Short mmCIF file of C-alpha atoms in Angstrom, two decimals:
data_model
loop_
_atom_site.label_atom_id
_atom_site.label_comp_id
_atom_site.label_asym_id
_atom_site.label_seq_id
_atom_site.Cartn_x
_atom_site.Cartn_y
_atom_site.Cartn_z
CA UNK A 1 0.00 0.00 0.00
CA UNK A 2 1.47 3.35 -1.12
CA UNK A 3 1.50 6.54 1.36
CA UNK A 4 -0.83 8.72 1.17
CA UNK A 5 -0.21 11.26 -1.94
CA UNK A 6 -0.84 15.02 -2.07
CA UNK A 7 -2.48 16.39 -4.26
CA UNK A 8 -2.45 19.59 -6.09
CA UNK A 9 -5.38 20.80 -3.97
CA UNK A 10 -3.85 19.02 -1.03
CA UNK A 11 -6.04 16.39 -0.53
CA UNK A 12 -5.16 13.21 0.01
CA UNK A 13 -7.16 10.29 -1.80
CA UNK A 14 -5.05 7.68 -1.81
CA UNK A 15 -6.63 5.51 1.17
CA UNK A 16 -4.39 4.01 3.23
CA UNK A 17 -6.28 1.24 4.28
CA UNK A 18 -7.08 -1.57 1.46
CA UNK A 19 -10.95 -1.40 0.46
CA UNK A 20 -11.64 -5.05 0.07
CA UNK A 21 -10.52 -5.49 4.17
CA UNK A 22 -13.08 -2.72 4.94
CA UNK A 23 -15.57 -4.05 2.56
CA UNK A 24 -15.09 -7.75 4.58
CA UNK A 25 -15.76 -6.25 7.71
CA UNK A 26 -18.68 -4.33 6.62
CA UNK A 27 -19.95 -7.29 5.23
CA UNK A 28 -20.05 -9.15 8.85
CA UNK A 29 -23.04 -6.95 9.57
CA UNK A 30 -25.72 -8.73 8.24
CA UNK A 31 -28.01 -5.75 8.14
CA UNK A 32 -25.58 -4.29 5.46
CA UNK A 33 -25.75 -5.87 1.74
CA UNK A 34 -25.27 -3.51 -0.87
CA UNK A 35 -22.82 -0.17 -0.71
CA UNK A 36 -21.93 1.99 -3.61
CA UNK A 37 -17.91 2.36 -4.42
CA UNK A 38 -18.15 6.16 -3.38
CA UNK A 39 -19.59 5.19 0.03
CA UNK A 40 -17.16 2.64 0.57
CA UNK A 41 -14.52 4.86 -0.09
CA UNK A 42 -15.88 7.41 2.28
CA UNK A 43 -16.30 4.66 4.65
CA UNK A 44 -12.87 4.22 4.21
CA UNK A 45 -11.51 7.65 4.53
CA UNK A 46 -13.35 7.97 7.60
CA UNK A 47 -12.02 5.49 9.60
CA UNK A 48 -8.49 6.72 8.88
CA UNK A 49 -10.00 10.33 10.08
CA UNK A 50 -11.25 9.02 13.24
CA UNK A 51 -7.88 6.85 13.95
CA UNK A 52 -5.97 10.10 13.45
CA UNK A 53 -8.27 11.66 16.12
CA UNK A 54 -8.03 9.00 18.29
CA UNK A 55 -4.18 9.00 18.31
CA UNK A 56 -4.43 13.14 18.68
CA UNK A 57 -6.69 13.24 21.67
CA UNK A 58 -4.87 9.90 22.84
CA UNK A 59 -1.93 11.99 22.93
CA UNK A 60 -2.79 15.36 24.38
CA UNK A 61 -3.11 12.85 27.58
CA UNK A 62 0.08 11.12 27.04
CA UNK A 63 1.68 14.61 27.13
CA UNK A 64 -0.80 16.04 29.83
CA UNK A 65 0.54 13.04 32.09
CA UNK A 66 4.19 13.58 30.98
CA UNK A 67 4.37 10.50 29.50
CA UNK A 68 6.60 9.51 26.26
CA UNK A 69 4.28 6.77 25.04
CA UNK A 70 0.74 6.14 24.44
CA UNK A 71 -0.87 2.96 26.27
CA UNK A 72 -4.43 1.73 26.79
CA UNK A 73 -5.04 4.11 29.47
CA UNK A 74 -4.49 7.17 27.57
CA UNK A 75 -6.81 6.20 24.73
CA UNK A 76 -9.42 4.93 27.22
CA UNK A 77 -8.91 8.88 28.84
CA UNK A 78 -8.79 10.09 25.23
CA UNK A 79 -12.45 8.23 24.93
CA UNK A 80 -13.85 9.19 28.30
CA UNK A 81 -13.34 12.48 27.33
CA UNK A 82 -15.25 12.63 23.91
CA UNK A 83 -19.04 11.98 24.35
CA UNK A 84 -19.88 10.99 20.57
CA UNK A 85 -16.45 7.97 20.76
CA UNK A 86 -17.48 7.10 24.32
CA UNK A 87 -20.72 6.13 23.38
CA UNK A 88 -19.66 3.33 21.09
CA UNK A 89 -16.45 3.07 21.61
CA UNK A 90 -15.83 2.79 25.78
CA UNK A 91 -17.64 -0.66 26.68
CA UNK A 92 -15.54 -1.94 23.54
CA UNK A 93 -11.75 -1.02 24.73
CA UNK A 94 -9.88 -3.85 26.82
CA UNK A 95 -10.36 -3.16 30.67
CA UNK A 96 -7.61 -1.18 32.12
CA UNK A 97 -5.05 -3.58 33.98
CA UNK A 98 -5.94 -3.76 38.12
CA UNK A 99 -3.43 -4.53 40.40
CA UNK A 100 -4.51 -8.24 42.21
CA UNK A 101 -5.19 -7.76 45.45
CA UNK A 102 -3.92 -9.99 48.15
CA UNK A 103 -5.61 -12.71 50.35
CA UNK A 104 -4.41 -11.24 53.57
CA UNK A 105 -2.62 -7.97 54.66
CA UNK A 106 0.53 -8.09 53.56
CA UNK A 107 3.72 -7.20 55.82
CA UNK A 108 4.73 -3.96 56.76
CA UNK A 109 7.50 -1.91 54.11
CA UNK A 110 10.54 -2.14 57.11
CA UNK A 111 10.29 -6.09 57.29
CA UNK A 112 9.74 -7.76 54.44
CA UNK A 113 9.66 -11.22 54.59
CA UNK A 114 13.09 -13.63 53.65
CA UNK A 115 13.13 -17.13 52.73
CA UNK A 116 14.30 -19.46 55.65
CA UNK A 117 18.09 -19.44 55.94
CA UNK A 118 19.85 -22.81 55.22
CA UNK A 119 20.31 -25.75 58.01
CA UNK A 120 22.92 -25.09 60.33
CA UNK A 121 23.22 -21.07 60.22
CA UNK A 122 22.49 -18.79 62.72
CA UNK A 123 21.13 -15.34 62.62
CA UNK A 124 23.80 -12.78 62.91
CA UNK A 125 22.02 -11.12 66.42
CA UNK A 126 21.60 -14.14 68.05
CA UNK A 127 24.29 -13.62 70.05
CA UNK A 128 22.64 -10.39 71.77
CA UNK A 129 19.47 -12.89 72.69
CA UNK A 130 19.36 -15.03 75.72
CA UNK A 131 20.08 -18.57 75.41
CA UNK A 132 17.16 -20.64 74.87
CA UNK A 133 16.94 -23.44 76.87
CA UNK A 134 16.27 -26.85 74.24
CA UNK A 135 14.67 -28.54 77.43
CA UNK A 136 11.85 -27.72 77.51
CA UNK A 137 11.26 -29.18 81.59
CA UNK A 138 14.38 -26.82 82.42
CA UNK A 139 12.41 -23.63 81.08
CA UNK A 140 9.82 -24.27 83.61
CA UNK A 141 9.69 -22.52 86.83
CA UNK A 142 11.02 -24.33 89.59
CA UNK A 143 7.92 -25.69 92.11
CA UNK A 144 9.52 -24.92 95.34
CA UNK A 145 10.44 -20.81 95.71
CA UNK A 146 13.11 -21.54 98.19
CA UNK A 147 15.08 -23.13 95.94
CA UNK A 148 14.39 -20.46 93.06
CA UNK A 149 16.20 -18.23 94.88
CA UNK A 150 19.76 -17.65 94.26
CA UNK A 151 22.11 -17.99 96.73
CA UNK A 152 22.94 -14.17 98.22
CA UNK A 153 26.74 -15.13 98.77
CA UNK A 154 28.18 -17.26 96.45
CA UNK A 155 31.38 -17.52 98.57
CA UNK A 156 29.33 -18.40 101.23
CA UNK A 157 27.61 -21.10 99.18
CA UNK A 158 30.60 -22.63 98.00
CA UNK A 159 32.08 -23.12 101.91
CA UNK A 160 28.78 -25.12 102.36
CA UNK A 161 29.55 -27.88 99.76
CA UNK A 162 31.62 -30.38 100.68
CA UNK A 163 34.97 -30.81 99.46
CA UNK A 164 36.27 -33.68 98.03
CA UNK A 165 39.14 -34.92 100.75
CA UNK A 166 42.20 -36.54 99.31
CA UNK A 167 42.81 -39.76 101.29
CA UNK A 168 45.39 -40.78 100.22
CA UNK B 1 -10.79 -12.98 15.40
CA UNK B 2 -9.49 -13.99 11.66
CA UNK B 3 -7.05 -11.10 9.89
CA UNK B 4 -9.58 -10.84 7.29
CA UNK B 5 -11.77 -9.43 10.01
CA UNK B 6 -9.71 -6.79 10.96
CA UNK B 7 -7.86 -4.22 9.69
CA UNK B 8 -4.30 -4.24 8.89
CA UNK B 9 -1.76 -3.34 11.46
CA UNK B 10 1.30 -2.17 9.69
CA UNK B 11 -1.44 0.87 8.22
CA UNK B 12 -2.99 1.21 11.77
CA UNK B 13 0.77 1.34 12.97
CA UNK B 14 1.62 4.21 10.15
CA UNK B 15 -1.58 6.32 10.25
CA UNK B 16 -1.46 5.87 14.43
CA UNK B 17 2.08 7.17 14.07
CA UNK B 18 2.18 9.75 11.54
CA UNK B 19 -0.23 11.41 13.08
CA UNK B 20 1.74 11.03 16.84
CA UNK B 21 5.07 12.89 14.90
CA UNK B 22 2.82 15.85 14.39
CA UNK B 23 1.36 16.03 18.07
CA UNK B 24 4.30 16.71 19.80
CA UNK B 25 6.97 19.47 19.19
CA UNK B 26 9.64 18.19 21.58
CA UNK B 27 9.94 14.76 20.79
CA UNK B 28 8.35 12.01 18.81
CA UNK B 29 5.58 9.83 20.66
CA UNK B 30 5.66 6.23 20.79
CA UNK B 31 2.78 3.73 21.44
CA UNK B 32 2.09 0.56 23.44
CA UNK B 33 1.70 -3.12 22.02
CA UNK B 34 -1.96 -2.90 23.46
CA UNK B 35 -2.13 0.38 22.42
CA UNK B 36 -1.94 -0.69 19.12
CA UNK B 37 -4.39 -3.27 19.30
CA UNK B 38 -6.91 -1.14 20.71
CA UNK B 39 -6.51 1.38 18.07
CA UNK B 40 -7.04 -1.73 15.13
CA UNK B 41 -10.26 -2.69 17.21
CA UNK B 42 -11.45 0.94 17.17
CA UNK B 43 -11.34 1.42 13.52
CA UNK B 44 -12.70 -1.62 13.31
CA UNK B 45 -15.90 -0.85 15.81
CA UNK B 46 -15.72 2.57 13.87
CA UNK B 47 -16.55 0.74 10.49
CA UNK B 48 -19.36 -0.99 12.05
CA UNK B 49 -21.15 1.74 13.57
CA UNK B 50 -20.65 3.72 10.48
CA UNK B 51 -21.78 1.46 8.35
CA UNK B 52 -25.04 0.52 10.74
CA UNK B 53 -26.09 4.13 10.82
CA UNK B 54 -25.97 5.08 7.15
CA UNK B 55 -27.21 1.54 6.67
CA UNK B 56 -30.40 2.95 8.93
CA UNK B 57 -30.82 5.57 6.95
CA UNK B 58 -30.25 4.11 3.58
CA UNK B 59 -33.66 1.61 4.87
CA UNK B 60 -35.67 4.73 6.11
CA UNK B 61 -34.66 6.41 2.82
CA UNK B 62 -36.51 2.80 1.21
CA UNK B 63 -33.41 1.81 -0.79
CA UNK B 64 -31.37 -1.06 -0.78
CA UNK B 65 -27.71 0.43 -1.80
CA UNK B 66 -25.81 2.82 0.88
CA UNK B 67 -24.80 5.77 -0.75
CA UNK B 68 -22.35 8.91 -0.53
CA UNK B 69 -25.57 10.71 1.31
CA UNK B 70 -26.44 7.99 3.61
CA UNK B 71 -22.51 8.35 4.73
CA UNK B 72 -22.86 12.03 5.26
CA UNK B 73 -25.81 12.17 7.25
CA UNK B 74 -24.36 9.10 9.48
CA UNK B 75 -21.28 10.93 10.16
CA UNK B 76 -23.79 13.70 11.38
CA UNK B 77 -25.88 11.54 12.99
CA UNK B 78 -22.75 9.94 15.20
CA UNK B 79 -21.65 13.69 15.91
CA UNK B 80 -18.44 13.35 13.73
CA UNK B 81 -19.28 16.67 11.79
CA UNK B 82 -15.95 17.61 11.62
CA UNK B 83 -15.09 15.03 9.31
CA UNK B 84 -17.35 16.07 6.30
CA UNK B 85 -15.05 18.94 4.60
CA UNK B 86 -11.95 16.52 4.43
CA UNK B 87 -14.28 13.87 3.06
CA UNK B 88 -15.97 16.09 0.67
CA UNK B 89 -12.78 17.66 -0.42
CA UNK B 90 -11.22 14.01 -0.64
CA UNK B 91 -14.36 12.55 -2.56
CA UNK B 92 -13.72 15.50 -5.20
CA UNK B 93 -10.91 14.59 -6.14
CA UNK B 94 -11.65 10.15 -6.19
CA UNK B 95 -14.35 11.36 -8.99
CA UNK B 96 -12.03 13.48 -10.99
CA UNK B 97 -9.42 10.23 -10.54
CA UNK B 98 -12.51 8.06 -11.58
CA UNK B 99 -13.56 10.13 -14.62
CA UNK B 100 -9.70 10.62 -15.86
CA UNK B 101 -9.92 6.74 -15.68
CA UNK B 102 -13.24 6.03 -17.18
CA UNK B 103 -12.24 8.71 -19.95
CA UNK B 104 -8.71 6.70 -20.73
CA UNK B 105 -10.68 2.93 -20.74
CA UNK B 106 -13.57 4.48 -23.59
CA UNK B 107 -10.42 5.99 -25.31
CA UNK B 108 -8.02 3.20 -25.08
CA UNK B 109 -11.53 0.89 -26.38
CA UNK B 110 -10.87 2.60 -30.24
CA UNK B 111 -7.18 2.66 -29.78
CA UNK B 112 -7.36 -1.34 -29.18
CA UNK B 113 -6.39 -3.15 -32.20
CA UNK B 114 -3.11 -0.79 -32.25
CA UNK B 115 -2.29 -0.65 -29.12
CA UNK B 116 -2.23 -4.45 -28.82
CA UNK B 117 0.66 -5.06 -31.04
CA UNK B 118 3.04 -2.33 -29.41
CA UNK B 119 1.97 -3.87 -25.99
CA UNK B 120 2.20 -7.26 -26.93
CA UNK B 121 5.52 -8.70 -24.61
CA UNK B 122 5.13 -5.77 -22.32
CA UNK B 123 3.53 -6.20 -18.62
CA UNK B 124 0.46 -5.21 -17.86
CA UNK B 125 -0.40 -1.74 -16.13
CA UNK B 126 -0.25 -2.63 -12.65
CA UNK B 127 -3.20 0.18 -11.87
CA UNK B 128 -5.49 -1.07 -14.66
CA UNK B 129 -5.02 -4.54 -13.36
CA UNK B 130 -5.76 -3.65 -9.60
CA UNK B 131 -9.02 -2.07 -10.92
CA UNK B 132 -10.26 -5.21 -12.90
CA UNK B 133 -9.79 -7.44 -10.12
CA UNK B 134 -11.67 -4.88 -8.05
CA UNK B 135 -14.47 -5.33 -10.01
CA UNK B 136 -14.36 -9.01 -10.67
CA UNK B 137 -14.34 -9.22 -6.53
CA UNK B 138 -17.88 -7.66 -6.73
CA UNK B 139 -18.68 -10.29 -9.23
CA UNK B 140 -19.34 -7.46 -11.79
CA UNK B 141 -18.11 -6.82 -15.72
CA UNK B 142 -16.08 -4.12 -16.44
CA UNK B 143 -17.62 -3.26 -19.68
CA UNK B 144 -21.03 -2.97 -18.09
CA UNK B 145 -22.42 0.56 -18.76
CA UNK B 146 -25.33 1.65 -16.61
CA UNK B 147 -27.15 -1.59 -15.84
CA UNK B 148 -24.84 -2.06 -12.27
CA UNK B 149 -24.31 1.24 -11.41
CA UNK B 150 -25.95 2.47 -7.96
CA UNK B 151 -27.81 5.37 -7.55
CA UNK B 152 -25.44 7.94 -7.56
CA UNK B 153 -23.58 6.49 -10.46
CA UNK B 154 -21.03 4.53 -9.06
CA UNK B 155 -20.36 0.94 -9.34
CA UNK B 156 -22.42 -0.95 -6.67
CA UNK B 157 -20.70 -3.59 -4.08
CA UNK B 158 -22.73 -6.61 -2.99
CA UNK B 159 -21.34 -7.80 0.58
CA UNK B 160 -23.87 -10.81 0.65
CA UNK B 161 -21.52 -12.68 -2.45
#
């Protein structure tokens, strides 16, 4: 297909896009059965009028959003904005793209969450934590309160035990 | 959706972008994959609900062939007036193209039994032979005079074939 040409009067009349293809999709309409060459050319011309506005109005709201490229959300703001387009045109476009949302809340920005580290490592700050006991009968409070209090002397303590006596 | 039901990318790509180089002063614009698409689909839709409203009118007008009229008035109709001066201007000049052309086949029809020897070996016009099949895709002869023209005096198209 040749670009379109000039002409003296500047008009352009070479179509762009190839009659038969819009003549096929005309046809699909069942309603439609007979068109004249001179409508079908107009029917033509029009469509590559109303792409041009599309992609005009599409992107004054590229540029209004500072934005380099046009994607489906500018042409579906391009639509929105033109009554006579959005009535045909809006329920037509693809939906715009929504973000999934989760299941369940995820976790806050400062902790995200890390795969389990491998057997046998430790975390770096566990050696500011207290030891955790692996008994779990030794983590339990002792039943007697006499004897879950430490000794106030250890000195003293140590004088009661016995010492072992060398006999020999 | 077949490619036969839609219309060609590569010329939605070049109108779509042609148009984009003239929009912005600073820089040229680019445009999506889906973009793209969606711009194919609309000129698609746009076909139909052209064709449906002139197609509306052409039945209230009781005639069976859309016409150049029933076009104009749909274009109206579908609040797209600022179309019509383009169109008009562009339509001027497809019947001055289509007269030149009709004026060169009656011509070249005496001119025939001469012409055929100094053509004979050459290739065919590549125009002249773009038109014929044009016309044998609407099932119609090209040396037809008035019997299949439509009512404004163009060749018809049949889209029930």
């Amino acid at each position: 297909m040749v670009m379109a040409e000039e002409e003296e009067s500047g008009v352009s009349i070479q179509l762009e896009f190839p009659k038969g293809r819009v003549k096929k999709i005309m046809a699909l309409d069942k309603d439609v059965k007979r068109v004249s060459s001179e409508a079908l050319f107009l029917v033509s011309r029009s469509t590559e009028l109303f792409l041009q506005f599309l992609a005009e109005k599409s992107a004054q709201v590229a540029i209004e959003k500072k934005r380099k490229t046009v994607n489906l959300e500018h042409i579906r703001e391009a639509v929105k904005r033109h009554q006579p387009t959005r009535d045909f045109l809006l329920d037509e476009l693809p939906p715009p793209s929504q973000p999934t949302k989760p299941d369940r809340p995820t976790q806050p920005a400062g902790r995200p969450k890390l795969d389990p580290p491998p057997r046998g490592t430790r975390r770096i700050d566990l050696f500011f934590r207290k030891p955790e006991l692996d008994d779990p009968a030794q983590a339990q409070p002792p039943e007697n309160p006499a004897q879950a209090q430490p000794p106030e002397n250890p000195d003293q303590d140590q004088a009661q035990s016995p010492v072992p006596v060398d006999e020999s | 959706m077949s490619e036969a039901e839609e219309l060609p990318r590569s010329i939605v790509r070049r109108v779509v972008k042609d148009k984009l180089s003239r929009c912005s002063e600073d820089g040229e614009i680019s445009v999506s994959k889906d973009a793209l698409l969606a711009f194919s689909e609309s000129g698609r839709i746009f076909i139909h609900y052209l064709s449906a409203t002139a197609n509306d009118i052409c039945k209230e007008s009781k005639r069976q062939i859309i016409n150049v009229e029933d076009v104009f008035k749909a274009l109206e109709e579908t609040e797209f007036p600022e179309f019509l001066r383009p169109l008009k201007a562009s339509l001027e000049e497809f019947r001055k193209k289509n007269a030149g052309k009709k004026a060169a086949v009656s011509k070249g029809k005496d001119d025939e039994p001469r012409k055929k020897r100094k053509l004979e070996g050459e290739s065919p016009d590549k125009g002249e032979g773009s038109d014929k099949a044009e016309l044998s895709d609407k099932g119609e002869d090209p040396d037809k005079g008035e019997s299949d023209k439509g009512e404004s005096g163009d060749e018809t198209n049949d889209l029930k074939e």
